Short mmCIF file of C-alpha atoms in Angstrom, two decimals:
data_model
loop_
_atom_site.label_atom_id
_atom_site.label_comp_id
_atom_site.label_asym_id
_atom_site.label_seq_id
_atom_site.Cartn_x
_atom_site.Cartn_y
_atom_site.Cartn_z
CA MET A 1 115.43 116.35 96.98
CA ALA A 2 115.51 119.16 100.01
CA GLU A 3 112.98 121.69 99.80
CA ASP A 4 113.73 125.27 99.87
CA ARG A 5 113.98 126.13 103.42
CA LYS A 6 110.75 127.73 105.29
CA THR A 7 111.31 130.09 107.81
CA ASP A 8 109.87 129.67 111.24
CA ALA A 9 106.90 132.12 110.26
CA GLN A 10 106.22 130.63 107.18
CA TRP A 11 105.68 126.95 108.82
CA ARG A 12 103.27 128.80 111.23
CA GLU A 13 101.68 130.05 108.49
CA GLN A 14 100.80 127.40 106.63
CA LEU A 15 100.34 124.29 109.26
CA SER A 16 97.83 123.91 112.47
CA ARG A 17 98.90 125.09 115.94
CA ASP A 18 99.13 120.93 116.30
CA GLU A 19 100.72 120.08 112.82
CA TYR A 20 103.58 123.08 113.61
CA LYS A 21 104.17 121.85 116.96
CA VAL A 22 104.19 118.10 115.59
CA LEU A 23 106.44 118.27 112.47
CA ARG A 24 108.25 121.18 113.73
CA GLN A 25 109.22 120.95 116.95
CA GLY A 26 109.49 117.15 117.37
CA GLY A 27 106.15 116.56 119.45
CA THR A 28 104.25 113.86 119.54
CA GLU A 29 100.76 113.08 119.37
CA ALA A 30 98.39 110.99 121.59
CA PRO A 31 98.17 107.61 120.99
CA TRP A 32 95.00 106.41 119.17
CA THR A 33 93.84 109.56 118.44
CA GLY A 34 95.46 109.90 114.80
CA GLU A 35 93.23 109.86 111.72
CA TYR A 36 95.42 107.06 110.07
CA VAL A 37 95.29 104.54 113.05
CA ASP A 38 92.93 102.38 111.72
CA GLU A 39 93.49 103.68 108.06
CA LYS A 40 92.87 100.63 105.94
CA ARG A 41 92.23 102.27 102.52
CA ARG A 42 95.30 101.77 99.60
CA GLY A 43 97.46 104.80 98.31
CA VAL A 44 100.38 106.81 99.29
CA TYR A 45 101.23 108.33 102.99
CA ARG A 46 102.62 111.49 101.69
CA CYS A 47 104.22 114.63 104.26
CA ARG A 48 101.86 116.63 105.60
CA ALA A 49 104.37 119.50 105.46
CA CYS A 50 105.89 119.36 101.65
CA GLY A 51 104.08 116.53 100.08
CA ALA A 52 106.47 114.37 99.64
CA GLU A 53 105.57 110.58 99.25
CA LEU A 54 107.15 108.80 102.26
CA PHE A 55 105.60 105.59 102.67
CA ALA A 56 102.66 103.08 100.63
CA SER A 57 100.21 101.41 102.38
CA ASP A 58 101.15 98.12 101.41
CA THR A 59 103.91 98.38 103.72
CA LYS A 60 101.36 99.94 106.83
CA PHE A 61 100.72 97.47 109.57
CA ASP A 62 98.59 96.81 112.78
CA SER A 63 101.49 97.28 115.76
CA ARG A 64 98.93 98.14 118.43
CA CYS A 65 101.31 100.62 119.63
CA GLY A 66 98.69 103.51 118.95
CA TRP A 67 100.05 104.93 115.86
CA PRO A 68 100.41 104.34 112.17
CA SER A 69 103.28 101.70 111.26
CA PHE A 70 105.06 100.74 108.45
CA TRP A 71 107.77 98.49 107.82
CA THR A 72 110.00 100.64 105.20
CA PRO A 73 109.08 103.41 103.31
CA MET A 74 108.85 103.54 100.01
CA ALA A 75 112.85 104.61 99.20
CA GLY A 76 115.60 104.54 101.23
CA ASP A 77 116.00 108.83 100.56
CA ARG A 78 112.06 109.95 101.62
CA VAL A 79 113.44 109.36 105.61
CA ARG A 80 116.38 110.73 107.32
CA LEU A 81 116.86 108.59 110.45
CA LEU A 82 119.22 110.77 113.58
CA GLU A 83 120.12 109.57 116.75
CA ASP A 84 117.40 110.64 119.65
CA ASP A 85 118.89 110.29 122.86
CA SER A 86 115.65 112.46 124.01
CA LEU A 87 113.60 111.27 126.95
CA GLY A 88 116.24 108.92 128.75
CA MET A 89 116.24 106.72 126.11
CA ARG A 90 118.16 105.76 122.63
CA ARG A 91 116.01 106.73 119.43
CA THR A 92 115.66 106.98 116.01
CA GLU A 93 114.08 109.58 115.04
CA VAL A 94 112.97 109.42 111.02
CA ARG A 95 112.47 113.10 109.58
CA CYS A 96 111.23 113.79 105.30
CA ALA A 97 113.77 114.35 103.89
CA ASN A 98 112.74 116.89 101.83
CA CYS A 99 111.54 119.44 104.05
CA ASP A 100 113.36 117.98 107.72
CA SER A 101 109.96 117.63 108.87
CA HIS A 102 109.41 115.54 112.36
CA LEU A 103 107.64 112.06 111.58
CA GLY A 104 108.30 109.91 114.19
CA HIS A 105 110.77 107.46 115.33
CA VAL A 106 111.80 104.06 113.93
CA PHE A 107 112.02 100.45 116.40
CA TYR A 108 114.21 98.08 115.19
CA GLY A 109 114.34 94.40 116.67
CA GLU A 110 110.99 93.40 118.12
CA GLY A 111 110.55 90.45 116.11
CA TRP A 112 108.05 92.05 113.85
CA ASP A 113 107.84 89.34 110.63
CA ASN A 114 108.90 92.03 108.14
CA PRO A 115 112.19 92.02 105.98
CA ASP A 116 114.00 94.50 108.74
CA ASP A 117 112.02 94.11 112.15
CA ALA A 118 111.13 97.68 111.98
CA ARG A 119 108.30 99.50 112.84
CA PHE A 120 108.39 103.23 111.24
CA CYS A 121 105.82 105.01 114.02
CA ILE A 122 104.44 108.17 112.45
CA ASN A 123 102.17 110.23 114.32
CA SER A 124 98.88 110.85 111.58
CA ILE A 125 99.44 114.61 111.83
CA SER A 126 102.27 114.23 110.13
CA LEU A 127 101.22 112.69 107.07
CA THR A 128 98.48 112.23 104.83
CA LEU A 129 96.56 110.12 102.63
CA GLU A 130 96.82 109.86 98.95
CA PRO A 131 94.04 107.08 98.43
CA ALA A 132 94.78 104.49 95.43
CA ASP A 133 91.87 105.27 92.25
CA ASP A 134 90.94 101.95 93.07
CA ALA A 135 90.78 102.45 97.18
CA GLN A 136 87.78 100.92 98.89
#
């Protein structure tokens, strides 16, 4: 599913400075600042860099962590999971499988009432919402 790889210069031209920092350099937006933290409309969340469908709104839940949270991607092959030992702790990074952009991290075993006890903690700036036709 991987798209043709863009050069760093092409990504810098396509993305805003803040988008580039998160999507291409693995940064994180500040908590509670993203446009989708409190979003309730139905629809599909896509990768802001390449447009790949990543998460469905019916898997989004309020984890009270300051970033949009989902309990699963639309399909397992939509994202890549990488071990991340930065910041002195072990985490699992979530990347778009299509364009390899950084999306956020996934955490397991926190006691969430979903099939995998998972929280995909995703930066709003990594996503765009395509609202469903009947979204309110």
